[in-house]
């Protein structure tokens, strides 16, 4: 059966290609295509009729439309009695089979019409020996009965079915474009929602402070500048790691603002149970010696355990268990560690291995663990150069590399392995890249160009690098602009790059893009132009310590495009792990030491000058804007003769 299905799928694919070529009027190509298919024994089925699109009445119409139900009933009647019409009422052996089918229809789909007066007599048809002479069925054998049913059917199909000449291949491509656009809109709406939610909390907090101040003035109390400063610091500065609710002092009694504060008081967190311990020795044995399908299912389950666990102690415990049990064999001396699954011949295994590594790299402690394996970077860079463009595997490998580039030791190794040249070549044809690949590739390039060696690498071919970067400034995906600006700002500190930029009139190009209505990006461009016209820029950065102070952030779409479909009676995810690989005390409720919030390090107006990941940059960007505008407001307040809240 599987072979027959595969054969039918191949035939359908060849047929779709032929229809697409015919639709595009590639007549000669169609001729050569059919000739080569014939030579290779590939059968291309011919289209039935003039219309290449085969259509059917949707099931919901057949189930819910009374007219469709009526027509379907009469069609069953017609094909049941048709042999009797042909043989003029004589006994026909085939009639018994048709009556049996009709009886089955009456007991299943036709049962819904058994209470309808019009159809009620036909439920006796299977029990009538000779319907031709029976008075109840005399109309069925009139010459006018079939033409009437045919006219009704044609009229119904004309109204119900919409004819399209568009080839199926083109329709599928259009659907894929619509899906990609819908995912892009969803991501945009999620970012807007998160921003609105943060703004809402900020507004409630500010309103509470205003109510406090008004109550104080009514009772004759003066509001000092020091109090205003403490309010602003409490409201905004600490928000880089805490919500607005947590940063406000809720212990101040007797104010009407307590109602406002209460609206954003965080719920007391529920007790989150730790996930069951696993037998990691058995897991690793099956990851190395099991079938390719089992390997893929295990890697998927392990990845889900990390990405779908609740942020906080539950996820920390999962990560600590993975690291302490050396899940990826980072410290193993065996010849074939788990990491070598990145070289598996099975694409599904490589894909889910890449997903798991990307999930590790999304967490600070996970990056520490991965960075202890020198061979990992070589595996990832080898994979990113050999995997198909924009495959899920390559996207996850790129995401992992970008997150690992937060660490200076990993940056140095990537620069040494020529990753900058590869990134520039990939970005040269940016329109062919997915949004994820584009964003993470540009962000990775920026992180590498923050290093002196990275800047000098770009200076080896400055014209080509600058051409690629200026083209990216005009890309429709505006999420990449901060990373493009950061890269330009970094490499323009090199004299050779500045000279090449002046040769190609870089300042005029930048002025063209600064006309857009985005004040923040416009100010970043002003900084870049200032760097372009400077005499010398700071180059040395290699004495700084290896800092990785980005927050833990796993992309919400890390588990998207799941391609591993379960077979009957097959286990997956947490069910697979807890059924087949339950262990004893391999999970230790160890609190992972939280890193303190990274300093802002720059105004929001300046280009990025420290390594970031796209997800963490989006999460902190709003808070940076709030911090900057609050600082400006405090300075303005100090210059007031009377302290008034505006």
Coordinates of C-alpha atoms in Angstrom, one line a residue:
X1 CA 0.0 0.0 0.0
X2 CA 2.9 2.4 0.9
X3 CA 4.5 1.8 -2.5
X4 CA 1.2 2.4 -4.3
X5 CA 0.7 5.7 -2.3
X6 CA 4.2 6.8 -3.1
X7 CA 3.7 6.0 -6.8
X8 CA 0.4 8.0 -6.8
X9 CA 2.1 11.0 -5.1
X10 CA 4.9 11.0 -7.7
X11 CA 2.3 10.9 -10.5
X12 CA 0.5 13.8 -8.9
X13 CA 3.7 15.8 -8.5
X14 CA 4.6 15.3 -12.2
X15 CA 1.1 16.2 -13.2
X16 CA 1.2 19.4 -11.1
X17 CA 4.5 20.4 -12.7
X18 CA 3.1 19.9 -16.2
X19 CA 0.0 22.0 -15.4
X20 CA 2.1 24.8 -14.1
X21 CA 4.3 24.8 -17.2
X22 CA 1.2 24.8 -19.4
X23 CA -0.3 27.6 -17.3
X24 CA 2.8 29.7 -17.9
X25 CA 2.7 28.9 -21.6
X26 CA 6.1 27.1 -21.6
X27 CA 5.1 24.9 -24.5
X28 CA 8.6 23.8 -25.5
X29 CA 9.5 23.1 -21.9
X30 CA 6.3 21.0 -21.5
X31 CA 7.3 19.1 -24.6
X32 CA 10.8 18.3 -23.3
X33 CA 9.5 17.6 -19.8
X34 CA 7.0 15.0 -21.2
X35 CA 9.7 13.5 -23.4
X36 CA 12.2 13.1 -20.6
X37 CA 9.5 11.7 -18.2
X38 CA 8.6 9.1 -20.9
X39 CA 12.3 8.2 -21.4
X40 CA 12.7 7.6 -17.7
X41 CA 9.5 5.7 -17.3
X42 CA 7.7 8.4 -15.3
X43 CA 4.0 8.4 -16.1
X44 CA 2.4 11.9 -16.3
X45 CA -1.4 11.5 -16.2
X46 CA -3.3 13.6 -18.7
X47 CA -5.9 16.1 -17.4
X48 CA -9.5 14.9 -17.5
X49 CA -11.5 17.2 -19.7
X50 CA -10.8 20.8 -20.5
X51 CA -10.6 22.0 -16.9
X52 CA -7.3 20.9 -15.2
X53 CA -8.7 21.5 -11.7
X54 CA -10.7 18.6 -10.3
X55 CA -13.3 19.7 -7.8
X56 CA -15.7 18.2 -5.3
X57 CA -18.6 19.3 -3.1
X58 CA -17.2 20.0 0.4
X59 CA -18.3 17.7 3.1
X60 CA -19.8 20.5 5.2
X61 CA -22.1 21.4 2.2
X62 CA -23.1 17.7 1.8
X63 CA -23.9 17.5 5.5
X64 CA -25.7 20.8 6.1
X65 CA -27.2 21.9 2.8
X66 CA -30.8 20.5 2.4
X67 CA -30.6 20.8 -1.4
X68 CA -27.3 18.9 -1.4
X69 CA -28.8 16.1 0.8
X70 CA -31.8 15.8 -1.5
X71 CA -29.7 15.5 -4.6
X72 CA -27.4 12.9 -3.0
X73 CA -30.4 10.9 -2.0
X74 CA -31.9 10.9 -5.5
X75 CA -28.5 10.0 -7.0
X76 CA -28.4 6.9 -4.8
X77 CA -31.9 6.0 -5.9
X78 CA -30.9 6.5 -9.6
X79 CA -27.8 4.3 -9.5
X80 CA -29.7 1.7 -7.5
X81 CA -32.6 1.2 -10.1
X82 CA -30.6 2.0 -13.2
X83 CA -30.1 -1.7 -14.2
X84 CA -33.8 -2.3 -14.0
X85 CA -34.3 0.5 -16.5
X86 CA -31.8 -1.0 -18.9
X87 CA -33.2 -4.5 -18.7
X88 CA -36.9 -3.4 -18.7
X89 CA -37.7 -4.8 -15.4
X90 CA -36.2 -8.2 -15.9
X91 CA -34.3 -9.8 -13.0
X92 CA -30.7 -8.5 -12.9
X93 CA -28.0 -10.1 -10.6
X94 CA -26.3 -6.7 -10.2
X95 CA -29.5 -5.3 -8.8
X96 CA -29.1 -7.3 -5.6
X97 CA -25.7 -5.7 -4.9
X98 CA -27.0 -2.2 -5.6
X99 CA -29.9 -2.7 -3.3
X100 CA -27.5 -3.8 -0.5
X101 CA -25.5 -0.6 -1.0
X102 CA -28.6 1.5 -1.0
X103 CA -29.8 -0.1 2.2
X104 CA -26.4 0.6 3.8
X105 CA -26.8 4.3 2.7
X106 CA -30.3 4.5 4.2
X107 CA -29.0 3.2 7.5
X108 CA -26.0 5.6 7.6
X109 CA -25.9 9.0 5.8
X110 CA -29.5 8.7 4.6
X111 CA -30.9 8.1 8.1
X112 CA -31.2 11.9 8.7
X113 CA -33.9 12.1 6.0
X114 CA -36.1 9.3 7.3
X115 CA -38.5 11.7 8.9
X116 CA -39.0 13.7 5.7
X117 CA -42.3 13.0 4.0
X118 CA -40.8 13.3 0.5
X119 CA -38.3 10.6 1.0
X120 CA -40.2 8.3 3.3
X121 CA -41.5 5.9 0.6
X122 CA -38.0 5.2 -0.7
X123 CA -37.1 3.5 2.7
X124 CA -39.3 0.6 1.6
X125 CA -37.4 0.2 -1.8
X126 CA -35.0 -2.5 -0.6
X127 CA -37.9 -4.7 0.4
X128 CA -40.0 -4.4 -2.8
X129 CA -39.4 -7.5 -5.1
X130 CA -40.2 -5.6 -8.4
X131 CA -40.1 -1.8 -8.0
X132 CA -40.9 -1.3 -11.7
X133 CA -44.6 -2.3 -11.2
X134 CA -45.0 -0.9 -7.7
X135 CA -47.3 2.1 -7.7
X136 CA -45.1 4.0 -5.2
X137 CA -42.1 4.0 -7.5
X138 CA -43.9 4.4 -10.9
X139 CA -42.5 8.0 -11.3
X140 CA -38.9 6.7 -11.1
X141 CA -39.3 4.9 -14.4
X142 CA -40.7 7.7 -16.4
X143 CA -38.5 9.1 -19.1
X144 CA -38.7 12.6 -17.7
X145 CA -37.3 11.6 -14.2
X146 CA -33.6 11.4 -15.2
X147 CA -33.5 14.7 -17.2
X148 CA -35.1 16.5 -14.3
X149 CA -32.6 15.2 -11.8
X150 CA -29.7 16.0 -14.2
X151 CA -30.9 19.7 -14.6
X152 CA -31.2 20.0 -10.8
X153 CA -27.7 18.6 -10.3
X154 CA -26.1 20.8 -13.0
X155 CA -27.7 23.9 -11.5
X156 CA -26.5 23.0 -8.0
X157 CA -23.0 22.3 -9.1
X158 CA -22.8 25.6 -11.1
X159 CA -23.7 27.6 -8.0
X160 CA -21.6 25.5 -5.5
X161 CA -18.4 25.0 -7.4
X162 CA -16.0 27.7 -8.4
X163 CA -13.9 26.9 -11.4
X164 CA -10.3 27.9 -11.3
X165 CA -7.6 27.6 -14.0
X166 CA -4.8 28.2 -11.5
X167 CA -2.4 25.2 -11.3
X168 CA -2.3 23.4 -8.0
X169 CA 1.4 24.0 -7.8
X170 CA 0.9 27.8 -8.0
X171 CA -2.0 27.6 -5.5
X172 CA 0.2 25.8 -3.0
X173 CA 2.9 28.4 -3.5
X174 CA 0.4 31.2 -2.9
X175 CA -0.8 29.4 0.2
X176 CA 2.8 29.1 1.5
X177 CA 3.3 32.9 1.0
X178 CA 0.0 33.6 2.8
X179 CA 1.1 31.4 5.7
X180 CA 4.5 33.1 5.9
X181 CA 2.8 36.5 5.9
X182 CA 0.4 35.4 8.6
X183 CA 3.2 34.1 10.8
X184 CA 5.0 37.4 10.3
X185 CA 1.9 39.4 11.3
X186 CA 1.4 37.2 14.3
X187 CA 4.9 37.8 15.5
X188 CA 4.4 41.6 14.9
X189 CA 1.1 41.5 16.9
X190 CA 2.8 39.7 19.8
X191 CA 5.5 42.3 20.0
X192 CA 2.9 45.1 19.9
X193 CA 0.9 43.3 22.6
X194 CA 3.9 43.0 24.9
X195 CA 4.7 46.6 24.4
X196 CA 1.1 47.7 25.1
X197 CA 1.1 45.5 28.2
X198 CA 4.3 47.1 29.5
X199 CA 3.0 50.6 28.8
X200 CA -0.2 49.7 30.6
X201 CA 1.7 48.7 33.8
X202 CA 3.9 51.8 33.6
X203 CA 0.8 54.0 33.2
X204 CA -0.9 52.4 36.2
X205 CA 2.2 52.9 38.3
X206 CA 2.6 56.6 37.3
X207 CA -1.1 57.2 38.0
X208 CA -0.8 55.8 41.4
X209 CA 2.1 58.1 42.2
X210 CA 0.1 61.1 40.9
X211 CA -2.8 60.2 43.2
X212 CA -0.4 60.0 46.1
X213 CA 1.0 63.4 45.2
X214 CA -2.5 65.0 44.9
X215 CA -3.6 63.6 48.3
X216 CA -0.4 65.0 49.8
X217 CA -0.9 68.5 48.4
X218 CA -4.6 68.6 49.5
X219 CA -3.4 67.9 53.1
X220 CA -0.8 70.7 52.8
X221 CA 2.3 68.6 52.4
X222 CA 5.1 69.9 50.1
X223 CA 6.5 67.6 47.4
X224 CA 10.3 67.8 47.4
X225 CA 12.5 67.2 44.4
X226 CA 14.2 64.3 46.3
X227 CA 10.8 62.6 46.6
X228 CA 10.2 63.0 42.9
X229 CA 13.6 61.6 42.2
X230 CA 12.9 58.6 44.4
X231 CA 9.5 58.0 42.8
X232 CA 11.1 58.0 39.3
X233 CA 13.9 55.8 40.3
X234 CA 11.5 53.4 41.9
X235 CA 9.2 53.4 39.0
X236 CA 11.6 53.0 36.1
X237 CA 15.2 52.2 37.0
X238 CA 14.5 48.9 38.6
X239 CA 12.1 47.8 35.8
X240 CA 14.9 46.4 33.8
X241 CA 14.5 43.2 35.9
X242 CA 11.3 43.8 37.7
X243 CA 7.7 44.6 36.7
X244 CA 6.2 47.9 37.6
X245 CA 4.1 46.3 40.3
X246 CA 7.2 44.9 42.1
X247 CA 9.1 48.2 42.0
X248 CA 6.4 50.2 43.8
X249 CA 6.2 50.3 47.6
X250 CA 2.9 48.7 48.4
X251 CA 3.4 49.1 52.2
X252 CA 2.3 52.8 52.2
X253 CA -1.1 52.7 53.8
X254 CA -4.2 54.9 53.6
X255 CA -4.0 56.2 50.0
X256 CA -6.6 55.9 47.2
X257 CA -3.8 54.8 44.9
X258 CA -3.7 51.4 46.6
X259 CA -6.7 50.5 44.4
X260 CA -4.6 51.3 41.3
X261 CA -1.6 49.4 42.6
X262 CA -3.8 46.4 43.4
X263 CA -4.8 46.2 39.7
X264 CA -1.3 45.2 38.8
X265 CA -0.2 43.2 41.8
X266 CA 1.2 40.0 40.5
X267 CA -0.6 36.8 41.5
X268 CA 1.1 34.8 44.1
X269 CA 3.0 32.2 42.1
X270 CA 1.6 28.7 42.4
X271 CA 3.8 25.8 43.5
X272 CA 5.3 24.4 40.3
X273 CA 6.3 20.8 40.5
X274 CA 9.6 19.6 39.3
X275 CA 9.6 17.3 36.3
X276 CA 10.4 13.6 36.9
X277 CA 14.0 12.5 36.9
X278 CA 15.3 10.6 33.8
X279 CA 17.7 7.8 33.2
X280 CA 20.3 9.7 31.2
X281 CA 22.6 6.6 30.7
X282 CA 19.8 4.8 28.9
X283 CA 18.8 8.0 27.0
X284 CA 22.3 8.4 25.7
X285 CA 22.6 4.7 24.7
X286 CA 19.4 5.0 22.6
X287 CA 20.5 8.4 21.2
X288 CA 23.6 6.7 19.9
X289 CA 22.4 3.2 19.1
X290 CA 18.7 3.5 18.4
X291 CA 16.9 3.8 15.1
X292 CA 16.9 7.2 13.4
X293 CA 13.2 7.6 14.2
X294 CA 13.8 6.9 17.9
X295 CA 16.7 9.3 17.9
X296 CA 14.5 12.1 16.4
X297 CA 11.7 11.4 18.9
X298 CA 14.1 11.5 21.8
X299 CA 15.7 14.7 20.7
X300 CA 12.3 16.3 20.2
X301 CA 11.2 15.2 23.6
X302 CA 14.3 16.6 25.3
X303 CA 14.0 19.9 23.4
X304 CA 10.4 20.2 24.4
X305 CA 11.2 19.5 28.1
X306 CA 13.5 22.5 28.0
X307 CA 11.4 24.9 25.9
X308 CA 8.0 24.0 27.3
X309 CA 8.9 24.0 31.0
X310 CA 7.9 27.0 33.0
X311 CA 10.5 29.8 33.3
X312 CA 12.0 29.8 36.8
X313 CA 12.8 26.8 39.0
X314 CA 11.3 24.2 36.8
X315 CA 13.3 25.2 33.7
X316 CA 16.4 25.8 35.8
X317 CA 16.2 22.3 37.2
X318 CA 15.7 20.8 33.7
X319 CA 18.8 22.6 32.5
X320 CA 20.9 21.7 35.5
X321 CA 19.9 18.0 35.1
X322 CA 21.0 18.1 31.4
X323 CA 24.3 19.7 32.3
X324 CA 25.2 17.7 35.3
X325 CA 24.4 14.5 33.5
X326 CA 26.4 15.7 30.4
X327 CA 23.5 15.1 28.1
X328 CA 25.4 16.1 24.9
X329 CA 28.6 14.2 26.0
X330 CA 30.5 17.5 26.1
X331 CA 33.0 16.0 28.6
X332 CA 32.9 12.5 27.3
X333 CA 35.9 10.7 25.9
X334 CA 33.9 8.2 23.8
X335 CA 34.7 8.2 20.1
X336 CA 31.1 9.0 19.0
X337 CA 29.6 11.5 21.4
X338 CA 25.9 12.6 21.2
X339 CA 27.0 15.8 19.5
X340 CA 28.1 13.9 16.4
X341 CA 24.4 13.4 15.7
X342 CA 24.8 16.8 13.9
X343 CA 26.5 14.7 11.1
X344 CA 23.7 12.1 10.9
X345 CA 22.7 11.1 7.4
X346 CA 19.1 11.4 8.5
X347 CA 17.8 15.0 8.1
X348 CA 15.2 14.6 10.8
X349 CA 17.9 13.6 13.4
X350 CA 20.1 16.6 12.4
X351 CA 17.1 19.0 12.6
X352 CA 16.1 18.0 16.1
X353 CA 19.7 17.9 17.3
X354 CA 20.0 21.5 16.0
X355 CA 16.8 22.5 17.8
X356 CA 18.1 21.1 21.1
X357 CA 21.5 22.9 20.7
X358 CA 19.6 26.1 19.9
X359 CA 17.5 25.7 23.1
X360 CA 20.6 25.2 25.2
X361 CA 22.2 28.3 23.6
X362 CA 19.1 30.4 24.6
X363 CA 20.0 30.1 28.3
X364 CA 23.1 31.6 29.9
X365 CA 24.1 28.4 31.7
X366 CA 23.5 26.5 28.6
X367 CA 25.9 28.7 26.7
X368 CA 28.5 28.1 29.4
X369 CA 28.0 24.3 29.0
X370 CA 28.2 24.4 25.1
X371 CA 31.3 26.7 25.2
X372 CA 33.3 24.0 27.0
X373 CA 33.4 21.9 23.8
X374 CA 35.9 23.2 21.1
X375 CA 34.6 20.8 18.5
X376 CA 31.0 22.1 18.8
X377 CA 31.7 25.3 16.9
X378 CA 33.4 23.3 14.1
X379 CA 30.3 21.0 13.9
X380 CA 27.9 24.0 13.8
X381 CA 29.9 25.9 11.2
X382 CA 30.3 22.8 9.1
X383 CA 26.5 22.2 9.3
X384 CA 25.5 25.8 8.4
X385 CA 27.6 25.6 5.3
X386 CA 26.2 22.2 4.1
X387 CA 22.5 22.3 5.1
X388 CA 20.0 23.5 2.5
X389 CA 19.3 27.2 2.5
X390 CA 16.6 28.2 4.9
X391 CA 16.0 24.7 6.1
X392 CA 14.8 24.4 9.7
X393 CA 18.1 22.7 10.6
X394 CA 20.1 25.6 9.3
X395 CA 17.9 28.2 11.0
X396 CA 18.4 26.5 14.4
X397 CA 22.2 26.2 13.8
X398 CA 22.4 29.9 12.9
X399 CA 20.3 30.8 16.0
X400 CA 22.7 28.7 18.2
X401 CA 25.8 30.4 16.7
X402 CA 24.3 33.8 17.2
X403 CA 23.6 33.2 20.8
X404 CA 27.0 31.7 21.4
X405 CA 28.5 34.8 19.9
X406 CA 27.7 36.6 23.2
X407 CA 30.8 34.9 24.6
X408 CA 34.1 36.4 23.5
X409 CA 35.9 33.1 23.3
X410 CA 33.3 31.9 20.8
X411 CA 33.5 35.1 18.8
X412 CA 37.2 34.6 18.4
X413 CA 36.8 31.1 17.1
X414 CA 34.0 32.1 14.7
X415 CA 36.2 34.9 13.3
X416 CA 39.1 32.5 12.9
X417 CA 36.9 30.0 11.0
X418 CA 35.9 32.6 8.4
X419 CA 32.3 33.0 9.5
X420 CA 32.3 36.8 8.7
X421 CA 33.0 36.1 5.0
X422 CA 30.2 33.5 4.9
X423 CA 27.7 35.8 6.6
X424 CA 28.4 38.7 4.2
X425 CA 28.0 36.3 1.2
X426 CA 24.7 35.1 2.5
X427 CA 23.4 38.5 3.2
X428 CA 24.3 39.7 -0.3
X429 CA 21.1 37.9 -1.5
X430 CA 18.9 38.9 1.5
X431 CA 15.6 38.6 -0.4
X432 CA 16.0 34.8 -0.5
X433 CA 16.3 34.5 3.3
X434 CA 13.6 33.9 5.8
X435 CA 13.0 36.5 8.4
X436 CA 14.6 34.4 11.1
X437 CA 17.7 33.7 9.1
X438 CA 18.0 37.3 8.0
X439 CA 17.6 38.7 11.5
X440 CA 20.0 36.3 13.2
X441 CA 22.6 36.5 10.5
X442 CA 22.8 40.3 10.7
X443 CA 22.8 40.2 14.5
X444 CA 25.6 37.6 14.4
X445 CA 27.6 39.7 12.0
X446 CA 27.3 42.7 14.3
X447 CA 28.4 40.7 17.4
X448 CA 31.5 39.6 15.5
X449 CA 32.3 43.0 14.1
X450 CA 32.4 44.5 17.7
X451 CA 35.7 42.7 18.0
X452 CA 38.9 44.3 16.6
X453 CA 39.7 41.1 14.6
X454 CA 36.2 41.2 13.2
X455 CA 36.5 44.8 12.1
X456 CA 39.9 44.2 10.5
X457 CA 38.4 41.2 8.7
X458 CA 35.8 43.4 7.1
X459 CA 38.5 45.9 6.2
X460 CA 40.1 43.2 3.9
X461 CA 37.2 43.8 1.4
X462 CA 35.5 47.0 2.6
X463 CA 33.7 47.9 -0.6
X464 CA 31.9 44.6 -0.7
X465 CA 31.0 44.6 3.0
X466 CA 29.7 48.2 2.8
X467 CA 27.7 47.5 -0.3
X468 CA 25.9 44.6 1.4
X469 CA 25.2 46.6 4.6
X470 CA 23.9 49.7 2.7
X471 CA 21.6 47.4 0.7
X472 CA 20.3 46.0 4.0
X473 CA 19.4 49.5 5.3
X474 CA 16.6 49.5 2.7
X475 CA 15.3 46.0 3.4
X476 CA 11.6 45.8 4.2
X477 CA 12.3 43.9 7.4
X478 CA 13.0 46.9 9.8
X479 CA 13.8 44.5 12.7
X480 CA 17.3 44.2 11.3
X481 CA 18.1 48.0 11.2
X482 CA 19.6 48.2 14.7
X483 CA 22.1 45.4 13.9
X484 CA 23.0 46.9 10.5
X485 CA 23.6 50.3 12.2
X486 CA 25.6 48.7 14.9
X487 CA 27.8 46.9 12.4
X488 CA 28.4 50.0 10.3
X489 CA 29.2 52.0 13.4
X490 CA 31.8 49.4 14.5
X491 CA 33.6 48.9 11.3
X492 CA 33.8 52.6 10.5
X493 CA 36.4 53.0 13.2
X494 CA 38.9 51.4 10.8
X495 CA 40.6 54.0 8.6
X496 CA 40.5 51.9 5.4
X497 CA 36.7 51.3 5.8
X498 CA 36.1 55.0 6.4
X499 CA 38.0 55.9 3.2
X500 CA 36.1 53.4 1.1
X501 CA 32.8 54.6 2.6
X502 CA 33.7 58.2 1.6
X503 CA 34.6 57.0 -1.9
X504 CA 31.1 55.5 -2.3
X505 CA 29.3 58.6 -0.9
X506 CA 28.2 56.7 2.2
X507 CA 27.1 59.9 3.9
X508 CA 24.6 60.8 1.1
X509 CA 23.2 57.2 1.2
X510 CA 22.7 57.4 5.0
X511 CA 20.9 60.8 4.7
X512 CA 18.5 59.1 2.3
X513 CA 17.5 56.6 4.9
X514 CA 17.3 59.1 7.8
X515 CA 14.3 60.8 6.1
X516 CA 12.1 58.0 7.4
X517 CA 9.8 58.8 10.3
X518 CA 11.7 56.9 12.9
X519 CA 13.5 59.3 15.3
X520 CA 15.5 56.6 17.1
X521 CA 17.0 55.2 13.9
X522 CA 17.6 58.7 12.5
X523 CA 19.7 59.5 15.6
X524 CA 21.6 56.3 15.2
X525 CA 22.4 57.3 11.6
X526 CA 23.7 60.6 12.9
X527 CA 26.1 58.7 15.2
X528 CA 27.2 56.7 12.2
X529 CA 27.8 59.8 10.1
X530 CA 29.8 61.3 13.0
X531 CA 31.9 58.1 13.1
X532 CA 32.4 58.3 9.3
X533 CA 33.8 61.8 9.5
X534 CA 35.9 61.2 12.6
X535 CA 39.7 61.1 12.3
X536 CA 40.3 58.0 14.4
X537 CA 38.0 55.6 16.2
X538 CA 38.6 53.3 19.2
X539 CA 39.7 49.9 17.9
X540 CA 41.1 47.9 20.8
X541 CA 38.5 45.8 22.6
X542 CA 40.4 42.6 23.2
X543 CA 41.4 43.3 26.8
X544 CA 37.8 43.1 28.1
X545 CA 36.6 40.1 30.0
X546 CA 34.5 37.4 28.6
X547 CA 31.0 38.7 29.5
X548 CA 27.7 37.0 28.7
X549 CA 25.1 39.0 30.7
X550 CA 22.2 38.5 28.4
X551 CA 18.9 37.4 30.0
X552 CA 17.6 33.9 29.5
X553 CA 15.1 34.1 26.6
X554 CA 13.7 31.3 24.5
X555 CA 11.9 32.3 21.3
X556 CA 8.2 31.5 21.3
X557 CA 8.5 30.0 17.8
X558 CA 11.5 27.7 18.6
X559 CA 9.1 24.7 18.3
X560 CA 7.4 25.9 15.1
X561 CA 7.2 23.8 11.9
X562 CA 7.1 20.5 13.7
X563 CA 7.6 17.9 11.0
X564 CA 7.8 14.7 13.1
X565 CA 4.3 13.2 12.8
X566 CA 3.4 10.4 15.3
X567 CA 2.5 7.0 14.1
X568 CA -0.3 4.8 15.7
X569 CA 0.6 3.7 19.3
X570 CA 3.8 5.8 19.2
X571 CA 4.9 7.8 22.3
X572 CA 6.4 11.3 22.1
X573 CA 7.4 14.2 24.3
X574 CA 7.1 14.0 28.1
X575 CA 5.1 10.8 27.8
X576 CA 7.9 9.1 26.0
X577 CA 10.5 10.2 28.5
X578 CA 8.5 9.3 31.6
X579 CA 7.3 6.0 30.3
X580 CA 10.6 4.6 28.9
X581 CA 13.4 6.6 30.6
X582 CA 12.3 7.3 34.2
X583 CA 15.3 7.7 36.5
X584 CA 16.1 8.2 40.1
X585 CA 17.4 11.5 41.6
X586 CA 18.9 12.9 38.4
X587 CA 16.9 16.1 38.9
X588 CA 18.3 18.3 41.7
X589 CA 16.3 21.4 42.7
X590 CA 19.4 23.6 42.4
X591 CA 18.7 27.2 42.2
X592 CA 20.7 28.6 39.2
X593 CA 22.5 31.8 40.2
X594 CA 20.8 34.6 38.4
X595 CA 22.9 37.1 36.7
X596 CA 22.4 40.7 37.5
X597 CA 20.9 43.0 35.0
X598 CA 23.3 44.2 32.3
X599 CA 24.0 47.9 32.4
X600 CA 22.4 49.9 29.6
X601 CA 25.8 50.9 28.4
X602 CA 24.5 53.3 25.8
X603 CA 21.7 55.7 25.0
X604 CA 18.8 54.3 23.0
X605 CA 19.9 56.8 20.3
X606 CA 23.3 55.2 19.8
X607 CA 24.0 52.2 17.6
X608 CA 24.4 48.9 19.4
X609 CA 27.9 48.5 20.9
X610 CA 27.7 45.3 22.8
X611 CA 26.8 41.7 21.8
X612 CA 23.0 41.0 21.9
X613 CA 20.6 38.5 20.6
X614 CA 17.4 39.6 18.7
X615 CA 15.0 38.2 21.3
X616 CA 16.7 39.9 24.3
X617 CA 17.2 43.1 22.3
X618 CA 13.4 43.2 21.7
X619 CA 12.6 42.5 25.4
X620 CA 14.9 45.2 26.8
X621 CA 14.3 47.9 24.2
X622 CA 11.1 49.2 25.7
X623 CA 12.7 49.5 29.1
X624 CA 15.6 51.4 27.7
X625 CA 13.3 54.0 26.1
X626 CA 11.4 54.4 29.4
X627 CA 14.7 54.8 31.3
X628 CA 16.0 57.5 28.9
X629 CA 12.8 59.6 28.9
X630 CA 12.5 59.3 32.7
X631 CA 16.1 60.6 33.2
X632 CA 15.2 63.6 30.9
X633 CA 12.0 64.3 33.0
X634 CA 14.0 64.3 36.3
X635 CA 16.5 66.9 35.0
X636 CA 13.6 69.1 33.8
X637 CA 11.9 68.9 37.2
X638 CA 15.0 70.0 39.0
X639 CA 15.0 73.3 37.0
X640 CA 11.4 74.1 38.0
X641 CA 11.0 76.8 40.6
X642 CA 8.1 74.9 42.1
X643 CA 7.8 71.2 42.1
X644 CA 4.8 70.3 40.0
X645 CA 3.9 67.1 38.3
X646 CA 3.2 67.7 34.7

